Short mmCIF file of C-alpha atoms and ligand atoms in Angstrom, two decimals:
data_model
loop_
_atom_site.label_atom_id
_atom_site.label_comp_id
_atom_site.label_asym_id
_atom_site.label_seq_id
_atom_site.Cartn_x
_atom_site.Cartn_y
_atom_site.Cartn_z
CA MET A 29 19.89 7.48 18.87
CA SER A 30 18.40 10.50 20.62
CA THR A 31 14.72 10.77 21.34
CA GLY A 32 14.60 14.17 19.61
CA PRO A 33 14.37 17.77 20.66
CA ASN A 34 11.88 17.18 23.47
CA SER A 35 12.58 14.03 25.40
CA PHE A 36 9.18 14.13 27.18
CA PRO A 37 7.31 12.13 24.56
CA ILE A 38 3.69 13.18 25.07
CA SER A 39 1.79 15.92 23.20
CA GLN A 40 -1.56 16.98 24.63
CA GLY A 41 -4.01 17.56 21.77
CA ARG A 42 -7.07 16.34 19.98
CA LEU A 43 -6.88 12.66 19.05
CA LEU A 44 -8.82 13.65 15.94
CA ASP A 45 -5.70 15.52 14.72
CA PHE A 46 -4.36 12.13 13.72
CA PRO A 47 -7.21 10.91 11.45
CA ASP A 48 -7.70 14.51 10.17
CA ASP A 49 -4.23 14.57 8.64
CA PRO A 50 -2.11 11.57 9.61
CA ALA A 51 0.98 12.65 7.65
CA ASP A 52 1.09 16.14 9.15
CA CYS A 53 0.35 14.86 12.65
CA MET A 54 3.07 12.20 12.50
CA ARG A 55 5.64 14.63 11.06
CA ARG A 56 4.89 17.11 13.82
CA LEU A 57 5.16 14.45 16.54
CA TYR A 58 8.43 13.18 15.09
CA ARG A 59 9.85 16.73 14.93
CA GLN A 60 8.78 17.43 18.52
CA HIS A 61 9.62 14.14 20.20
CA GLY A 62 11.79 11.98 17.95
CA GLU A 63 11.44 8.24 17.68
CA VAL A 64 8.74 7.66 20.32
CA ALA A 65 5.77 9.96 20.79
CA ALA A 66 2.21 9.95 22.03
CA LEU A 67 -0.83 12.08 21.43
CA GLU A 68 -2.99 12.36 24.54
CA ASP A 69 -6.51 13.69 24.98
CA HIS A 70 -8.34 13.39 28.32
CA GLY A 71 -6.34 10.32 29.28
CA GLN A 72 -6.88 8.55 25.94
CA ARG A 73 -3.61 7.97 24.12
CA ILE A 74 -2.24 6.97 20.73
CA ALA A 75 1.45 6.04 20.67
CA PHE A 76 3.77 6.44 17.66
CA VAL A 77 7.10 4.81 16.86
CA PHE A 78 9.48 5.92 14.11
CA GLY A 79 12.74 4.37 12.94
CA PRO A 80 14.35 0.91 13.12
CA LYS A 81 14.84 0.47 16.88
CA TYR A 82 11.18 0.81 17.82
CA ASN A 83 9.83 -0.54 14.52
CA HIS A 84 11.75 -3.67 15.46
CA GLN A 85 10.21 -3.84 18.93
CA VAL A 86 6.66 -3.29 17.71
CA LEU A 87 6.81 -5.42 14.57
CA SER A 88 8.71 -8.39 15.96
CA ASP A 89 6.99 -8.81 19.35
CA THR A 90 3.69 -10.12 17.99
CA ALA A 91 2.61 -11.41 21.42
CA THR A 92 2.53 -7.90 22.90
CA PHE A 93 1.60 -5.89 19.80
CA HIS A 94 -1.56 -7.33 18.30
CA SER A 95 -2.88 -6.53 14.86
CA ARG A 96 -6.46 -5.31 14.60
CA PHE A 97 -6.84 -3.74 11.21
CA PHE A 98 -10.64 -3.77 11.15
CA PRO A 99 -11.89 -2.47 14.53
CA ILE A 100 -15.62 -2.85 13.72
CA ARG A 101 -16.22 -6.58 14.15
CA GLY A 102 -20.03 -6.72 14.04
CA PRO A 103 -22.15 -9.18 16.08
CA ARG A 104 -21.08 -12.83 16.49
CA ASN A 105 -22.08 -14.94 13.48
CA SER A 106 -22.55 -11.84 11.31
CA ALA A 107 -21.13 -11.36 7.82
CA GLN A 108 -19.19 -8.37 9.18
CA ARG A 109 -17.54 -10.62 11.79
CA ARG A 110 -16.52 -13.18 9.16
CA LEU A 111 -15.31 -10.57 6.67
CA THR A 112 -13.09 -8.97 9.32
CA SER A 113 -11.58 -12.26 10.46
CA GLY A 114 -8.77 -12.45 7.89
CA LEU A 115 -5.02 -12.36 8.57
CA LEU A 116 -4.85 -8.68 9.48
CA ASN A 117 -7.18 -9.28 12.44
CA MET A 118 -5.60 -12.56 13.57
CA ASN A 119 -3.01 -13.01 16.27
CA GLY A 120 -1.05 -15.77 18.03
CA ASP A 121 -1.30 -19.38 16.86
CA ASP A 122 -4.36 -18.68 14.75
CA HIS A 123 -2.38 -16.13 12.75
CA LYS A 124 0.59 -18.50 12.34
CA ARG A 125 -1.61 -21.36 11.15
CA HIS A 126 -3.58 -19.27 8.68
CA ARG A 127 -0.56 -17.33 7.44
CA ARG A 128 1.09 -20.61 6.41
CA MET A 129 -2.03 -21.59 4.44
CA VAL A 130 -2.62 -18.15 2.90
CA ALA A 131 1.06 -17.94 1.90
CA ALA A 132 0.79 -20.83 -0.58
CA PRO A 133 -0.64 -18.80 -3.52
CA PHE A 134 2.07 -16.15 -3.06
CA GLN A 135 5.10 -18.42 -3.46
CA ARG A 136 7.46 -17.60 -6.34
CA SER A 137 6.23 -20.59 -8.33
CA SER A 138 2.61 -19.40 -8.14
CA ILE A 139 3.45 -15.76 -8.84
CA SER A 140 5.03 -16.47 -12.20
CA ASN A 141 1.70 -18.10 -13.23
CA TYR A 142 -0.10 -14.81 -12.74
CA GLN A 143 2.22 -12.75 -14.88
CA ASP A 144 0.57 -13.41 -18.25
CA GLY A 145 -2.86 -12.38 -16.91
CA ILE A 146 -1.41 -9.18 -15.48
CA ALA A 147 0.57 -8.37 -18.64
CA ASP A 148 -2.59 -8.91 -20.74
CA LEU A 149 -4.57 -6.46 -18.62
CA ALA A 150 -1.71 -3.94 -18.73
CA ARG A 151 -1.58 -4.17 -22.54
CA GLN A 152 -5.38 -3.79 -22.79
CA MET A 153 -5.19 -0.63 -20.69
CA VAL A 154 -2.32 0.87 -22.67
CA TRP A 155 -3.86 0.01 -26.04
CA SER A 156 -7.00 1.91 -25.06
CA TRP A 157 -4.93 5.11 -24.68
CA LYS A 158 -3.94 7.43 -27.53
CA ALA A 159 -1.06 9.87 -27.86
CA GLY A 160 -2.39 13.41 -27.41
CA GLU A 161 -4.99 12.44 -24.77
CA THR A 162 -5.05 13.60 -21.17
CA ARG A 163 -6.10 11.04 -18.55
CA ASP A 164 -6.31 10.90 -14.79
CA MET A 165 -3.64 8.26 -14.11
CA SER A 166 -4.80 7.79 -10.52
CA ARG A 167 -8.21 6.72 -11.76
CA GLU A 168 -6.64 4.59 -14.53
CA MET A 169 -4.40 2.78 -12.03
CA ASN A 170 -7.26 2.23 -9.55
CA GLU A 171 -9.48 0.77 -12.27
CA TYR A 172 -6.65 -1.32 -13.71
CA MET A 173 -5.70 -2.69 -10.28
CA LEU A 174 -9.36 -3.47 -9.61
CA ARG A 175 -9.28 -5.72 -12.68
CA VAL A 176 -5.89 -7.19 -11.81
CA THR A 177 -6.79 -7.90 -8.16
CA SER A 178 -10.21 -9.35 -9.03
CA GLY A 179 -8.58 -11.56 -11.66
CA LEU A 180 -5.77 -12.73 -9.38
CA LEU A 181 -8.02 -13.48 -6.46
CA PHE A 182 -11.06 -14.91 -8.18
CA GLY A 183 -9.88 -15.86 -11.68
CA PHE A 184 -9.33 -14.02 -14.94
CA ASP A 185 -11.99 -16.29 -16.51
CA GLN A 186 -14.88 -15.12 -14.25
CA HIS A 187 -14.44 -11.48 -15.07
CA ASP A 188 -17.89 -10.09 -14.26
CA LEU A 189 -18.48 -11.66 -10.86
CA ALA A 190 -14.83 -11.14 -9.88
CA TYR A 191 -15.08 -7.48 -10.82
CA GLN A 192 -18.34 -7.00 -8.90
CA ILE A 193 -16.78 -8.54 -5.80
CA GLY A 194 -13.80 -6.27 -6.30
CA ARG A 195 -15.92 -3.11 -6.46
CA ALA A 196 -18.03 -4.19 -3.48
CA THR A 197 -14.93 -5.04 -1.40
CA GLU A 198 -13.39 -1.66 -2.21
CA ARG A 199 -16.55 0.08 -0.98
CA TRP A 200 -16.74 -2.13 2.12
CA VAL A 201 -13.10 -1.42 3.07
CA THR A 202 -13.74 2.33 2.80
CA MET A 203 -16.92 2.08 4.90
CA ASN A 204 -15.02 0.16 7.57
CA HIS A 205 -12.48 2.89 7.73
CA GLU A 206 -15.09 5.64 8.01
CA VAL A 207 -17.11 3.85 10.68
CA GLY A 208 -13.89 2.71 12.40
CA MET A 209 -12.79 6.31 12.82
CA GLY A 210 -16.16 6.98 14.46
CA ALA A 211 -15.57 4.21 16.97
CA PHE A 212 -12.05 5.40 17.59
CA VAL A 213 -13.09 8.98 18.43
CA SER A 214 -16.78 8.47 19.34
CA ASP A 215 -18.22 10.64 16.58
CA PRO A 216 -22.01 10.04 16.53
CA ASP A 217 -22.39 11.11 12.87
CA ILE A 218 -20.00 8.45 11.71
CA THR A 219 -21.15 5.67 14.02
CA ALA A 220 -24.71 6.17 12.69
CA SER A 221 -23.58 4.42 9.50
CA TYR A 222 -22.80 1.23 11.49
CA GLY A 223 -26.09 -0.37 10.38
CA THR A 224 -25.39 0.40 6.72
CA LEU A 225 -21.99 -1.23 7.06
CA LEU A 226 -23.53 -4.44 8.45
CA GLU A 227 -26.04 -4.58 5.60
CA TYR A 228 -23.34 -4.00 3.03
CA ALA A 229 -21.27 -6.77 4.62
CA ASP A 230 -24.22 -9.18 4.08
CA GLU A 231 -24.31 -8.33 0.37
CA LEU A 232 -20.58 -8.64 -0.10
CA GLU A 233 -20.47 -11.96 1.72
CA ALA A 234 -23.26 -13.36 -0.46
CA ARG A 235 -21.22 -12.58 -3.59
CA ILE A 236 -18.04 -14.11 -2.20
CA ARG A 237 -20.00 -17.26 -1.24
CA GLN A 238 -21.26 -17.46 -4.83
CA MET A 239 -17.67 -17.32 -6.06
CA ILE A 240 -16.55 -19.99 -3.57
CA GLU A 241 -19.30 -22.32 -4.89
CA LEU A 242 -18.20 -21.62 -8.45
CA ARG A 243 -14.56 -22.36 -7.65
CA ARG A 244 -15.49 -25.57 -5.81
CA SER A 245 -17.25 -26.78 -8.94
CA THR A 246 -14.15 -26.04 -11.09
CA PRO A 247 -11.33 -27.33 -8.90
CA ALA A 248 -8.39 -26.90 -11.29
CA GLY A 249 -8.20 -23.08 -11.03
CA THR A 250 -4.91 -21.27 -10.40
CA ASP A 251 -6.51 -18.13 -8.96
CA VAL A 252 -5.81 -17.37 -5.28
CA LEU A 253 -9.27 -18.48 -4.10
CA SER A 254 -8.91 -21.88 -5.81
CA LEU A 255 -5.49 -22.32 -4.21
CA LEU A 256 -6.88 -21.34 -0.80
CA LEU A 257 -9.62 -23.92 -1.22
CA GLN A 258 -6.89 -26.56 -1.62
CA ALA A 259 -4.67 -25.27 1.24
CA ARG A 260 -4.24 -27.57 4.27
CA ASP A 261 -2.57 -27.02 7.66
CA GLU A 262 -0.08 -29.46 9.21
CA ASN A 263 -2.99 -31.62 10.46
CA GLY A 264 -4.56 -31.81 7.01
CA HIS A 265 -7.40 -29.39 7.85
CA GLY A 266 -8.53 -26.83 5.32
CA MET A 267 -10.32 -23.52 5.86
CA THR A 268 -14.02 -23.24 6.56
CA ASP A 269 -16.12 -21.08 4.23
CA GLY A 270 -16.27 -18.39 6.94
CA GLU A 271 -12.47 -18.36 7.16
CA LEU A 272 -12.11 -18.24 3.37
CA ILE A 273 -14.46 -15.24 3.26
CA GLY A 274 -12.31 -13.36 5.79
CA GLN A 275 -9.07 -14.13 3.96
CA ALA A 276 -10.50 -13.19 0.55
CA ALA A 277 -11.72 -9.81 1.86
CA VAL A 278 -8.44 -8.97 3.55
CA LEU A 279 -6.39 -10.00 0.54
CA PHE A 280 -8.44 -7.83 -1.75
CA GLY A 281 -8.26 -4.85 0.60
CA ALA A 282 -4.50 -5.31 1.09
CA ALA A 283 -3.70 -5.61 -2.61
CA HIS A 284 -5.88 -3.22 -4.60
CA LEU A 285 -5.23 0.40 -3.66
CA THR A 286 -1.75 -0.16 -2.24
CA THR A 287 -0.52 -1.32 -5.65
CA ALA A 288 -2.60 1.27 -7.56
CA HIS A 289 -1.15 4.14 -5.51
CA THR A 290 2.37 2.71 -5.85
CA LEU A 291 1.98 2.77 -9.64
CA THR A 292 0.52 6.30 -9.68
CA TRP A 293 3.30 7.70 -7.49
CA ALA A 294 5.99 6.03 -9.59
CA LEU A 295 4.52 7.53 -12.79
CA PHE A 296 4.33 10.92 -11.09
CA LEU A 297 7.94 10.83 -9.90
CA LEU A 298 9.14 9.73 -13.33
CA SER A 299 7.24 12.60 -14.94
CA GLN A 300 8.97 15.00 -12.55
CA HIS A 301 12.39 13.49 -13.26
CA PRO A 302 12.60 13.26 -17.06
CA LYS A 303 16.29 12.37 -17.07
CA VAL A 304 15.64 9.30 -14.90
CA ALA A 305 12.60 8.45 -17.06
CA GLY A 306 14.77 8.66 -20.21
CA GLU A 307 17.39 6.35 -18.71
CA LEU A 308 14.68 3.88 -17.74
CA VAL A 309 13.26 3.84 -21.27
CA ALA A 310 16.80 3.14 -22.58
CA GLU A 311 17.08 0.22 -20.12
CA LEU A 312 13.70 -1.16 -21.20
CA ARG A 313 14.66 -0.95 -24.88
CA ALA A 314 17.93 -2.78 -24.24
CA THR A 315 16.23 -5.55 -22.24
CA LEU A 316 12.79 -6.11 -23.75
CA SER A 317 11.25 -6.77 -27.10
CA GLU A 318 7.79 -5.28 -27.80
CA ALA A 319 6.04 -8.64 -27.59
CA SER A 320 7.49 -10.33 -24.55
CA LEU A 321 7.98 -9.49 -20.94
CA THR A 322 8.89 -12.45 -18.79
CA PHE A 323 8.95 -12.77 -15.03
CA GLU A 324 12.73 -13.17 -15.17
CA GLN A 325 13.10 -10.00 -17.25
CA THR A 326 11.22 -7.94 -14.68
CA GLU A 327 13.93 -8.89 -12.21
CA GLN A 328 16.82 -8.15 -14.53
CA MET A 329 16.46 -4.39 -14.90
CA PRO A 330 18.59 -2.72 -12.22
CA LEU A 331 17.39 0.82 -12.89
CA LEU A 332 13.73 -0.23 -12.87
CA ASN A 333 14.42 -1.91 -9.51
CA ARG A 334 16.05 1.19 -8.05
CA ILE A 335 13.26 3.45 -9.31
CA VAL A 336 10.55 1.29 -7.76
CA LYS A 337 12.43 1.04 -4.45
CA GLU A 338 13.05 4.78 -4.32
CA SER A 339 9.50 5.64 -5.29
CA MET A 340 8.20 3.38 -2.49
CA ARG A 341 10.61 5.02 -0.09
CA VAL A 342 9.71 8.63 -0.76
CA LEU A 343 5.95 8.18 -1.38
CA PRO A 344 5.07 4.82 0.24
CA ALA A 345 1.51 3.65 -0.46
CA SER A 346 1.20 2.30 3.07
CA ALA A 347 1.83 5.45 5.13
CA TYR A 348 1.22 3.86 8.51
CA SER A 349 -0.32 0.88 10.22
CA GLN A 350 -1.19 0.12 13.80
CA ARG A 351 -1.04 -2.38 16.60
CA ILE A 352 -2.85 -2.66 19.91
CA THR A 353 -1.03 -3.65 23.09
CA SER A 354 -2.18 -6.93 24.65
CA GLU A 355 -0.52 -6.07 27.99
CA PRO A 356 1.26 -3.12 29.63
CA VAL A 357 4.57 -2.41 27.90
CA GLN A 358 7.44 0.08 27.92
CA ILE A 359 8.53 1.56 24.59
CA GLY A 360 11.63 3.68 25.18
CA PRO A 361 10.53 6.47 27.57
CA LEU A 362 6.83 5.70 27.17
CA ALA A 363 4.85 3.39 29.47
CA LEU A 364 1.78 2.04 27.70
CA ALA A 365 -1.30 0.49 29.26
CA LYS A 366 -2.94 -2.64 27.83
CA GLY A 367 -5.21 -1.72 24.91
CA THR A 368 -3.17 1.27 23.65
CA VAL A 369 -3.03 1.87 19.90
CA VAL A 370 0.57 2.00 18.62
CA VAL A 371 1.19 3.42 15.14
CA PHE A 372 4.28 2.66 13.03
CA SER A 373 4.96 4.51 9.83
CA PRO A 374 6.91 3.72 6.68
CA LEU A 375 6.29 7.33 5.61
CA ILE A 376 8.14 8.84 8.58
CA SER A 377 10.82 6.14 8.94
CA HIS A 378 11.72 6.62 5.27
CA ARG A 379 12.38 10.32 5.74
CA MET A 380 14.68 10.16 8.74
CA PRO A 381 17.87 11.98 7.66
CA GLU A 382 20.11 9.70 9.73
CA LEU A 383 18.86 6.75 7.64
CA PHE A 384 18.50 8.32 4.18
CA ASP A 385 20.64 11.20 2.94
CA GLN A 386 18.50 14.05 1.51
CA PRO A 387 15.42 12.00 2.41
CA GLU A 388 12.91 14.19 0.56
CA ARG A 389 14.67 13.90 -2.80
CA PHE A 390 13.82 11.20 -5.36
CA LEU A 391 17.30 9.76 -6.00
CA PRO A 392 17.10 6.21 -7.40
CA GLN A 393 20.90 6.09 -7.68
CA ARG A 394 21.14 5.98 -3.87
CA TRP A 395 20.21 2.27 -4.13
CA GLU A 396 23.44 1.51 -6.05
CA SER A 397 25.24 1.48 -2.70
CA LEU A 398 22.56 1.72 -0.02
CA SER A 399 21.52 -1.30 2.00
CA PRO A 400 19.40 -0.02 4.88
CA ALA A 401 19.55 -1.55 8.33
CA PRO A 402 16.68 -3.97 9.09
CA TYR A 403 13.39 -2.25 9.98
CA SER A 404 14.39 1.13 8.49
CA TYR A 405 13.08 0.61 4.93
CA ILE A 406 9.63 -0.89 5.48
CA PRO A 407 7.24 -0.26 2.55
CA PHE A 408 5.87 -3.78 3.17
CA ALA A 409 6.41 -3.67 6.98
CA SER A 410 8.81 -6.35 8.29
CA GLY A 411 9.09 -9.33 10.61
CA PRO A 412 6.52 -12.09 11.19
CA ARG A 413 3.73 -10.05 9.56
CA LEU A 414 5.70 -8.89 6.51
CA CYS A 415 3.30 -8.25 3.63
CA LEU A 416 2.42 -11.64 2.13
CA GLY A 417 1.92 -10.10 -1.30
CA SER A 418 5.20 -8.15 -1.53
CA SER A 419 6.70 -10.28 -4.33
CA LEU A 420 3.42 -10.30 -6.23
CA ALA A 421 3.11 -6.52 -5.84
CA MET A 422 6.68 -5.98 -7.05
CA MET A 423 6.08 -8.25 -10.04
CA THR A 424 2.87 -6.37 -10.86
CA VAL A 425 4.57 -2.97 -10.68
CA LYS A 426 7.58 -4.16 -12.68
CA THR A 427 5.32 -5.63 -15.35
CA THR A 428 3.00 -2.63 -15.57
CA LEU A 429 5.49 0.26 -15.69
CA PRO A 430 7.50 -1.20 -18.63
CA THR A 431 4.28 -2.01 -20.53
CA ILE A 432 3.23 1.65 -20.23
CA LEU A 433 6.64 3.20 -20.86
CA GLN A 434 7.48 1.05 -23.86
CA ARG A 435 4.59 2.68 -25.66
CA PHE A 436 4.04 6.11 -24.12
CA ARG A 437 5.61 8.94 -22.18
CA LEU A 438 3.41 10.40 -19.47
CA SER A 439 3.75 13.94 -18.27
CA VAL A 440 1.71 15.65 -15.53
CA VAL A 441 -0.43 18.46 -16.97
CA PRO A 442 1.52 21.65 -16.14
CA ASP A 443 0.33 23.57 -13.06
CA SER A 444 -1.84 20.70 -11.81
CA VAL A 445 -2.64 20.61 -8.12
CA ILE A 446 -1.29 17.32 -6.79
CA ASP A 447 -2.40 16.68 -3.24
CA ALA A 448 -0.99 13.73 -1.31
CA ARG A 449 -3.10 12.76 1.68
CA VAL A 450 -3.27 9.72 3.91
CA ILE A 451 -6.68 8.07 3.58
CA ALA A 452 -7.44 4.76 5.28
CA THR A 453 -3.72 4.31 6.15
CA MET A 454 -2.66 4.83 2.50
CA LEU A 455 -0.87 7.77 0.91
CA ALA A 456 -3.26 8.64 -1.91
CA PRO A 457 -3.17 11.21 -4.72
CA THR A 458 -6.46 12.81 -3.62
CA THR A 459 -6.72 15.42 -6.40
CA GLY A 460 -6.08 12.86 -9.14
CA MET A 461 -3.07 12.70 -11.43
CA PRO A 462 -3.90 14.37 -14.77
CA MET A 463 -1.29 13.30 -17.32
CA GLN A 464 -0.69 14.02 -20.98
CA ILE A 465 0.03 10.95 -23.04
CA SER A 466 2.70 11.27 -25.74
CA ALA A 467 4.57 8.90 -28.03
CA ALA A 468 7.39 7.03 -26.27
CA THR A 469 9.96 8.82 -28.41
CA SER A 470 8.97 12.36 -27.37
CA ASN A 471 11.05 14.41 -24.95
CA TYR A 472 9.73 16.52 -22.14
CA THR A 473 10.85 18.60 -19.21
CA ALA A 474 9.44 18.34 -15.69
CA PRO A 475 6.14 20.28 -15.61
CA PRO A 476 5.59 22.54 -12.58
CA VAL A 477 2.91 21.32 -10.14
CA THR A 478 1.43 22.75 -6.95
CA GLY A 479 -0.29 20.98 -4.05
CA THR A 480 0.54 19.24 -0.80
CA VAL A 481 2.80 16.69 -2.50
CA HIS A 482 5.51 19.34 -2.11
CA LYS A 483 5.38 18.81 1.65
CA LEU A 484 6.54 15.24 1.13
CA VAL A 485 8.95 15.31 -1.77
CA ASP A 486 11.47 17.88 -2.92
CA LEU A 487 10.86 17.96 -6.66
CA ARG A 488 13.93 19.93 -7.71
CA THR A 489 15.84 17.84 -10.23
CA GLY A 490 19.63 17.85 -10.29
CA GLU A 491 19.58 19.92 -13.49
CA GLU A 492 17.35 22.59 -11.94
CA GLU A 493 19.61 22.79 -8.95
CA MET A 494 22.64 23.27 -11.16
CA GLN A 495 20.76 25.91 -13.11
CA SER A 496 19.72 27.84 -9.99
CA SER A 497 23.25 27.70 -8.56
CA ARG A 498 24.60 28.99 -11.93
CA GLN A 499 22.04 31.81 -11.80
CA ALA A 500 23.01 32.63 -8.22
CA ALA A 501 26.69 32.81 -9.28
C1 HEM B 2 2.61 -2.17 -3.34
C2 HEM B 2 1.64 -2.88 -2.80
C3 HEM B 2 1.56 -3.27 -1.36
C4 HEM B 2 2.01 -2.60 -0.25
C5 HEM B 2 2.71 -1.24 -0.20
C6 HEM B 2 1.69 -3.42 0.90
C7 HEM B 2 2.03 -3.10 2.20
C8 HEM B 2 1.73 -3.90 3.29
C9 HEM B 2 2.07 -3.56 4.64
C10 HEM B 2 2.79 -2.31 5.11
C11 HEM B 2 1.61 -4.57 5.44
C12 HEM B 2 1.73 -4.69 6.97
C13 HEM B 2 0.46 -4.20 7.60
C14 HEM B 2 0.47 -4.42 9.09
O1 HEM B 2 1.24 -5.21 9.60
O2 HEM B 2 -0.35 -3.78 9.77
C15 HEM B 2 0.99 -5.55 4.58
C16 HEM B 2 0.42 -6.72 5.03
C17 HEM B 2 -0.21 -7.60 4.22
N1 HEM B 2 -0.30 -7.57 2.85
FE1 HEM B 2 0.46 -6.12 1.64
N2 HEM B 2 1.05 -4.55 0.48
C18 HEM B 2 0.96 -4.51 -0.89
C19 HEM B 2 0.41 -5.46 -1.72
C20 HEM B 2 -0.15 -6.62 -1.30
C21 HEM B 2 -0.70 -7.64 -2.16
C22 HEM B 2 -0.67 -7.60 -3.69
C23 HEM B 2 -1.23 -8.62 -1.36
C24 HEM B 2 -1.90 -9.91 -1.70
C25 HEM B 2 -2.60 -10.17 -2.75
C26 HEM B 2 -0.97 -8.23 0.01
C27 HEM B 2 -1.33 -8.97 1.11
C28 HEM B 2 -1.01 -8.64 2.42
C29 HEM B 2 -1.41 -9.44 3.57
C30 HEM B 2 -2.21 -10.73 3.54
C31 HEM B 2 -0.91 -8.80 4.69
C32 HEM B 2 -1.07 -9.24 6.16
C33 HEM B 2 0.05 -10.15 6.58
C34 HEM B 2 -0.07 -10.61 8.01
O3 HEM B 2 -0.64 -9.90 8.83
O4 HEM B 2 0.44 -11.70 8.29
N3 HEM B 2 -0.33 -7.02 0.01
N4 HEM B 2 1.08 -5.12 3.29
#
């Protein structure tokens, strides 16, 4: 494949352009340079790779491309150091050993155990809604996923403490990102909050320790923390409390907003494509009864599957992630020094026209025949660090959407501003998602919306296109 219109892969510019608007910056770099690009400012460089060839190099060579999700480590023996020591900051043998232990609660057999708890929370949420109301679905999904993630990780039976840990972790992850950006670009205003971050880490750690004690005293739990307490490596060693704290924090951070945004974007795209939404409701009616939704059923709905895949292609919750080079390395035309940040991006890879026809359209039917080459469709990344929670996330989404759509139709309030922005690596609906709630039987047409979401997805439906071509004729 070509390296794009300009084969010299380096753009001189402010490094801050990237954190200011990651989606815009990455799209510009891809347009200018193709599959390998770099942004350079006074000798400091961030490298970018797009598409399967270089995704493969960066994601499979874990010895050269290290993961360092939380750059602010805090002093040795600090709560911040322990909280940032989970899988996303581990490399080499340490990562392999811990990944095997952390994987246990995410096996298929464990996941089906969580489904009832998730379905209960989904029903509670939906039963609190009424036809005729307007709600911000982004806020609803964030709150709902806070309950789901707290329950999964720390137990549905310890609701209050689990929920408090969830809220505190959410805040801590955001603070890390804000302070991390300061370290990345040396912004004194942001780095001033370093001390606050360390204090907050102490508080969060104290709550997680409390939960660990609680789980130790009730060893039969099926929540993720209880299963991690039982996990052993090949030599029969378990995790220390410090290690458990790091894994719990990373799991929470990895699971909560990624799944919440995935749900919000899927609801948005369905609202904008009423014909697809109608077909999905017909599939749900044919497959499900009001009372039951089993794990097996969530896997037996082909249209639901295609809709979720397509939604995660066009508006992927994880917009980008990064690695840091452990030694000098060549990526295509670009020579990188040790310690260079390398960004890979599901958002950009998923909109490469040579991989996906009409990439900016939401076309679930493309998945009837499409099977993308390895490393081109990467909503959960790929390779040795593939998202550990991908099956759990898919089960959660495929349990939640049917529970909502069996009861209600959701339609974006006409003329809403829907902005899509990348915050802390995630593609988030930053102006909320105001939606009108109607009875499941009602019909609607796609309401017009404005906002930056139009930069990422072409919202013309097939019917509109036919209409405009008829008008033109
Ligand atoms: C739709 C929801 C989700 C999306 C889009 C998503 C996406 C991703 C992506 C792109 C990565 C790779 C990050 C990187 O390598 O830098 C990742 C890693 C990870 N995810 Fe997820 N994730 C989701 C849900 C979850 C859930 C529910 C959990 C667990 C409860 C989870 C746990 C993890 C873990 C532990 C890793 C690190 C794996 C490793 O480094 O070995 N994720 N996820």
